[in-house]
Short mmCIF file of C-alpha atoms and ligand atoms in Angstrom, two decimals:
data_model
loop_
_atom_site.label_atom_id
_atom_site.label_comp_id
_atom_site.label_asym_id
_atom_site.label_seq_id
_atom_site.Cartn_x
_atom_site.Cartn_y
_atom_site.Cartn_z
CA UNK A 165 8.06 -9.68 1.82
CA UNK A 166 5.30 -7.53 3.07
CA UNK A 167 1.91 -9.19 3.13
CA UNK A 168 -0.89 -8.00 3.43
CA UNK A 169 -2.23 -7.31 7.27
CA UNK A 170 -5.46 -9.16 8.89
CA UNK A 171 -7.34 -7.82 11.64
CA UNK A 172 -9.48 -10.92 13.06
CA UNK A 173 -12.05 -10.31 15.68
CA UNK A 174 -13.27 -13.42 17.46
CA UNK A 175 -15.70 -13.20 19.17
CA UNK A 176 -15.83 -16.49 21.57
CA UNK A 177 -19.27 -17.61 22.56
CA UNK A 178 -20.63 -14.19 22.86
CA UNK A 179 -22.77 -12.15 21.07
CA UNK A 180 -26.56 -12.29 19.89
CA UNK A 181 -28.46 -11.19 17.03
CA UNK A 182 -28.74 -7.55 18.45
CA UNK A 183 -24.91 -7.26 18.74
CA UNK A 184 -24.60 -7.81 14.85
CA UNK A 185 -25.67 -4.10 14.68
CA UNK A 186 -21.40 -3.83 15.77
CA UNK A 187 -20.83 -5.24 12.38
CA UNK A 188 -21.96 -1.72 9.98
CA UNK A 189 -19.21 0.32 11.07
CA UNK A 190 -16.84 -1.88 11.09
CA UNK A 191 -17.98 -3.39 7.26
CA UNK A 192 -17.77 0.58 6.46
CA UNK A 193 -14.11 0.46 7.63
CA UNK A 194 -13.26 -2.48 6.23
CA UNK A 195 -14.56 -1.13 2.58
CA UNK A 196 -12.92 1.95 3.06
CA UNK A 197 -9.16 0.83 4.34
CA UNK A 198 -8.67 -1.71 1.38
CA UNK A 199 -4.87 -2.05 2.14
CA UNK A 200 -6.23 -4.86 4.86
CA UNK A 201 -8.30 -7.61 5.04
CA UNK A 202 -10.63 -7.88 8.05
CA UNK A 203 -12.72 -10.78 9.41
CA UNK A 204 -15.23 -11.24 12.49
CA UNK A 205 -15.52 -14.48 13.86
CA UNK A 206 -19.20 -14.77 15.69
CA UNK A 207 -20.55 -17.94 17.67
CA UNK A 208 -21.70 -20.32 14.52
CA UNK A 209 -25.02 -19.28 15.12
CA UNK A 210 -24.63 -15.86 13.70
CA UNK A 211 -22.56 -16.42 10.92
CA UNK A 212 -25.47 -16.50 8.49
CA UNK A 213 -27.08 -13.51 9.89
CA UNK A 214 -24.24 -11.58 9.62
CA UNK A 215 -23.16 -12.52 5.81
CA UNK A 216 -26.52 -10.81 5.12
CA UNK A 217 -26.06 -7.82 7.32
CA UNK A 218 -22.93 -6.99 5.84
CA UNK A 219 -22.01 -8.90 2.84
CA UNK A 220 -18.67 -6.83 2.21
CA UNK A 221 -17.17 -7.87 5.44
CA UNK A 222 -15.28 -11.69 6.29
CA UNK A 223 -17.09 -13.73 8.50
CA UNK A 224 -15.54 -16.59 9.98
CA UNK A 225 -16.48 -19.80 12.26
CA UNK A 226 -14.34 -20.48 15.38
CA UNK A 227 -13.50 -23.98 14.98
CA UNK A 228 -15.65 -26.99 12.68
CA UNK A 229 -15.56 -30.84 12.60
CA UNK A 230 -12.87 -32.84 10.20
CA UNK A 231 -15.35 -34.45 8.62
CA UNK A 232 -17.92 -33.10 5.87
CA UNK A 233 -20.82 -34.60 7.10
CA UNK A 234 -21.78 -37.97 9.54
CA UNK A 235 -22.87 -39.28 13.13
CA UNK A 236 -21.15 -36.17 14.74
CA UNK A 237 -23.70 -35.00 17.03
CA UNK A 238 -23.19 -31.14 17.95
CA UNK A 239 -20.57 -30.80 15.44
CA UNK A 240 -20.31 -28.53 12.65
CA UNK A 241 -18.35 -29.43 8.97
CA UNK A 242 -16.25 -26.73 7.16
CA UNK A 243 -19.08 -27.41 3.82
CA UNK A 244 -21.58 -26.31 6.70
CA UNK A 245 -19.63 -23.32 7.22
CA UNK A 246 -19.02 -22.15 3.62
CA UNK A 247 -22.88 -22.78 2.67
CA UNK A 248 -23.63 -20.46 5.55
CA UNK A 249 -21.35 -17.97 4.24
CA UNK A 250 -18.36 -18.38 6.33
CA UNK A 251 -14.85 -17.17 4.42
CA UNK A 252 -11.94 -18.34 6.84
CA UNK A 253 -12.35 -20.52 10.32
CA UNK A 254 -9.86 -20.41 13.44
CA UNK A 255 -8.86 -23.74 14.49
CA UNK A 256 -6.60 -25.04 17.27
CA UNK A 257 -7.29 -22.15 19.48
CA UNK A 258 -6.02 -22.84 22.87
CA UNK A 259 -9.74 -22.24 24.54
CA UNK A 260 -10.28 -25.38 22.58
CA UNK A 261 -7.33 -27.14 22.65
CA UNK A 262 -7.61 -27.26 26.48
CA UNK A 263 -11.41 -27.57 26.85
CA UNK A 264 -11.77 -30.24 23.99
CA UNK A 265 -8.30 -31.92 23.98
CA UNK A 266 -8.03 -30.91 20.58
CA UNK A 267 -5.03 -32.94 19.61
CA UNK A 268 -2.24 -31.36 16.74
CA UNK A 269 -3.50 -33.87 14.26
CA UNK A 270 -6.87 -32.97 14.63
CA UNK A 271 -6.04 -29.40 14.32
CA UNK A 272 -4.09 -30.37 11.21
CA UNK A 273 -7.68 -32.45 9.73
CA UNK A 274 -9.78 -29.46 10.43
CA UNK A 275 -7.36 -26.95 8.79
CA UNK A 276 -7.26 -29.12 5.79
CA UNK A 277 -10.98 -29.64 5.95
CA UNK A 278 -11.69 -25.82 5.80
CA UNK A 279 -9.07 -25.24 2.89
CA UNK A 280 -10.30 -28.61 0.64
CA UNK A 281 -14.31 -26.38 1.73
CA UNK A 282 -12.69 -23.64 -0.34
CA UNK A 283 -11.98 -20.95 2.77
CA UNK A 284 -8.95 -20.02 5.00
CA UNK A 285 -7.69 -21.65 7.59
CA UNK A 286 -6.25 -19.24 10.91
CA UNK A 287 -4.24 -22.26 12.71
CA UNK A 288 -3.47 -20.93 16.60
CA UNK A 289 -0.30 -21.83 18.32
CA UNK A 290 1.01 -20.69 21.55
CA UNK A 291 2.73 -21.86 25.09
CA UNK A 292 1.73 -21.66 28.68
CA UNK A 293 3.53 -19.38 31.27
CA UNK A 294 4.95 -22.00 32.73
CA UNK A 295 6.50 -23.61 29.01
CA UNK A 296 7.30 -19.78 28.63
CA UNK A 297 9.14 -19.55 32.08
CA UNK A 298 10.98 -22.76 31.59
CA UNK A 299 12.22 -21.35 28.10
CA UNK A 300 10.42 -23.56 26.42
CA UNK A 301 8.35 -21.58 24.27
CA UNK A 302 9.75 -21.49 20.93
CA UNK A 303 9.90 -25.79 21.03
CA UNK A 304 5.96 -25.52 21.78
CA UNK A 305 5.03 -24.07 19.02
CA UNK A 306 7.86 -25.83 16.49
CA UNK A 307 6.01 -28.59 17.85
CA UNK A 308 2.67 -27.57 17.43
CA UNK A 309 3.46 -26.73 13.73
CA UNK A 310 5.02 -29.41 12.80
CA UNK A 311 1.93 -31.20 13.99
CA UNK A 312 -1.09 -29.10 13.42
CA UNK A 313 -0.33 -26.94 9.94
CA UNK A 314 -1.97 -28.07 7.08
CA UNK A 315 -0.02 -29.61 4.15
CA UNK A 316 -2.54 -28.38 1.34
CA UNK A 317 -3.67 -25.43 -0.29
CA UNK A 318 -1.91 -21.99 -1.44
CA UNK A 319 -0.27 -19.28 0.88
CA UNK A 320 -3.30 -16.93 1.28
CA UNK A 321 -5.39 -19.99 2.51
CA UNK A 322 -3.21 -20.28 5.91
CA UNK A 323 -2.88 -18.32 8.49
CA UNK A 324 -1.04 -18.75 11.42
CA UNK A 325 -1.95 -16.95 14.96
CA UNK A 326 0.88 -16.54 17.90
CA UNK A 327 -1.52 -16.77 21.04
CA UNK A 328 0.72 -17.12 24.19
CA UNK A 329 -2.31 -18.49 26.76
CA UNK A 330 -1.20 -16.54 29.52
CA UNK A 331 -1.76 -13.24 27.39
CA UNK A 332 -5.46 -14.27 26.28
CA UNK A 333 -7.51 -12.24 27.79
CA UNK A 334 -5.44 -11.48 30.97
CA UNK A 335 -3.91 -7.71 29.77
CA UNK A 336 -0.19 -8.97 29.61
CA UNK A 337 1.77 -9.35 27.11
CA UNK A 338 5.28 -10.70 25.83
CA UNK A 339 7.40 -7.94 24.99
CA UNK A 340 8.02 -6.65 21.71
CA UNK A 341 11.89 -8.03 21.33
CA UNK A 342 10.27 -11.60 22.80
CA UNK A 343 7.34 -11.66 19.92
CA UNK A 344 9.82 -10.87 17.43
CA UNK A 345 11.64 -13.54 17.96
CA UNK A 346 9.15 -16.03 17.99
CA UNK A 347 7.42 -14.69 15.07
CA UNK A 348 10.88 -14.98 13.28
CA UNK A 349 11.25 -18.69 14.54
CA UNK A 350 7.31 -19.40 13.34
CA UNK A 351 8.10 -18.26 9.39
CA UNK A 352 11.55 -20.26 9.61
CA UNK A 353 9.54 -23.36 11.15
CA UNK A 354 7.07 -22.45 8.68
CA UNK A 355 9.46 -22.36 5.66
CA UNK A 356 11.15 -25.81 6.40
CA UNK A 357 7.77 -27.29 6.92
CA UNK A 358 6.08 -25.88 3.81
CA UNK A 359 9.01 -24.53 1.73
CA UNK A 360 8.74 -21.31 -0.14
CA UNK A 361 4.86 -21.10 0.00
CA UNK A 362 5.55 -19.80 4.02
CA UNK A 363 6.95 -16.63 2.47
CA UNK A 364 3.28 -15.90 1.94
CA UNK A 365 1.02 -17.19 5.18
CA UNK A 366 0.45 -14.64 7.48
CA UNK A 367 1.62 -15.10 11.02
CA UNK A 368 -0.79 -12.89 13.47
CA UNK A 369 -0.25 -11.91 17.33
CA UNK A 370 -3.28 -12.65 19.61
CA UNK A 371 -3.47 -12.32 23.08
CA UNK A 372 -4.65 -8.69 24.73
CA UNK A 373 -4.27 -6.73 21.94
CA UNK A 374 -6.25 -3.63 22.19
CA UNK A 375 -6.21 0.16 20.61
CA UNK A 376 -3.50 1.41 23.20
CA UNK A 377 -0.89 -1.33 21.92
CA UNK A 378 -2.32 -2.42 18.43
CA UNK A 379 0.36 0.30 16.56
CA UNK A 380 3.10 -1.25 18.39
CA UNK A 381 2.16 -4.93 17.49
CA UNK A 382 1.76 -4.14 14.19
CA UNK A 383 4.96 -3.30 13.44
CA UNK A 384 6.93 -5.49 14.30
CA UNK A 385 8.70 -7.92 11.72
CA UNK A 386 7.00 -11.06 10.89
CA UNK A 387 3.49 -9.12 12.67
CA UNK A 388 1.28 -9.82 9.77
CA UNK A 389 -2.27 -8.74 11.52
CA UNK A 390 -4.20 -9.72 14.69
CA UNK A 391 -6.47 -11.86 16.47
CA UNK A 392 -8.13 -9.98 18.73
CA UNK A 393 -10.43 -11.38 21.04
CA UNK A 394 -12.15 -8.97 24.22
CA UNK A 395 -11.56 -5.95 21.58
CA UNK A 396 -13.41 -7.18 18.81
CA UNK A 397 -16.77 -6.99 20.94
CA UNK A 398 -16.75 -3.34 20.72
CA UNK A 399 -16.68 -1.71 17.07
CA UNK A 400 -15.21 1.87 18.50
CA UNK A 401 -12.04 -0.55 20.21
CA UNK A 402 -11.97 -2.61 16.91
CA UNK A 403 -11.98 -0.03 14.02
CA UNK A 404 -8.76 1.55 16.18
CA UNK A 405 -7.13 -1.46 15.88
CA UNK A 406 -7.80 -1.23 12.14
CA UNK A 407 -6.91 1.75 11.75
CA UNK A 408 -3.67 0.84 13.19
CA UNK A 409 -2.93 -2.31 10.70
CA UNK A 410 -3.55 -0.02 8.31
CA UNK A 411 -1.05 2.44 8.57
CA UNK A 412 2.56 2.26 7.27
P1 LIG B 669 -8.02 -11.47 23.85
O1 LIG B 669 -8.24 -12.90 23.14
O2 LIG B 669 -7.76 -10.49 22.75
O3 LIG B 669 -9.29 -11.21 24.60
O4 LIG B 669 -6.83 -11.62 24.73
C1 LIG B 669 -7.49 -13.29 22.02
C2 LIG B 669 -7.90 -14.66 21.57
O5 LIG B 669 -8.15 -15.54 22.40
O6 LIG B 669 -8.01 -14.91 20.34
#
């Protein structure tokens, strides 16, 4: 089954109100290539700002609280996010799973939180070099499925991103026989854990991707799109890796 490709930018904690200006072309792009979907992920901040600015692209949150509302102080709810404008949130990142101690269950409450608030929920999974070294990367992220996917809502309102921490931001990357094979393992974990629904979640590759290797990534089997992190600062670097999702 081919689905149809994401290209997610995420843009960490960085980013002002200046930097939205990024956003035009790649809205433009994003009208233009309708054979993908494409999302930017700002700092919560800017999410509202950047519905307005450019109302025909995604715009995503980075991570939200479980709960809808309540004594939560700093926190943000997935209803927060979808009155702001917000269309799909990434949860379970490993930035946050490290930082926070974001727990699978949690990861599971938020992803169900953002699907009950009516968006899409991009769940990240992904080992350490050292799990990786010790061959122990596909039982990682079995385990972090089984413990952090959501058990609600349709196909098109999961997505699940393959982030192996030691490529985030670092310019290395598994190679493309190794991502196969885990993306393979993720829709068959997928499949016995949600049944015939995970014929139609999207499994992306994060970690370094950039316009020199985005054609590569996005052809391989089970690559259904990418989150893209240092590339998605820079629309020229971004639209590239569009372009690439978007062909073939
Ligand atoms: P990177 O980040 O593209 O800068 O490696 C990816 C991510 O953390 O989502």
């Amino acid at each position: 089954m081919t689905l149809r490709k994401l290209v997610a930018g995420n843009w960490k904690m960085n980013g002002n109100l200046a930097q939205l200006a990024q956003l035009d072309s790649i809205a433009e792009a994003a009208t233009a290539r309708a054979g993908i979907d494409t999302a930017i992920c700002p700092p919560f901040t800017l999410i509202a700002a950047a519905v307005a600015r450019v109302p025909a692209l995604m715009i995503g949150a980075q991570d939200c609280h479980f709960e809808p509302k309540g004594a939560h102080t700093g926190c943000i709810s997935a209803l927060m996010l979808h009155e702001a404008g917000a269309r799909l949130a990434i949860l379970g990142h490993s930035e946050r799973r490290a930082d926070h101690h974001e727990s699978d269950a949690e990861v599971r409450a938020k992803a169900e939180a953002v699907i009950a608030a009516g968006m899409t929920a991009i769940v990240c999974v992904g080992e350490t070099e050292a799990e990786r070294l010790a061959g122990r990367a596909i039982e990682v992220v079995e385990r972090q499925m089984a413990g952090s996917l959501p058990a609600t809502g349709s196909p098109e309102t999961l997505v699940i991103a393959y982030e192996p921490i030691w490529a985030i931001g670092t310019g290395r990357l598994p190679s493309v026989d190794d991502i196969e094979e885990i993306h393979a393992h993720i829709r068959a974990t997928a499949t016995i854990l949600l049944g015939s629904k995970a014929a139609g979640v999207r499994i992306l590759y994060g970690g370094s991707v950039n316009p020199g290797n985005a054609a590569e990534l996005l052809h391989i089997r089970n690559v259904d799109g990418a989150l893209v992190g240092g590339a998605s600062l820079h629309a020229t670097e971004f639209l590239h890796i569009m372009m690439a999702a978007s062909q073939g």
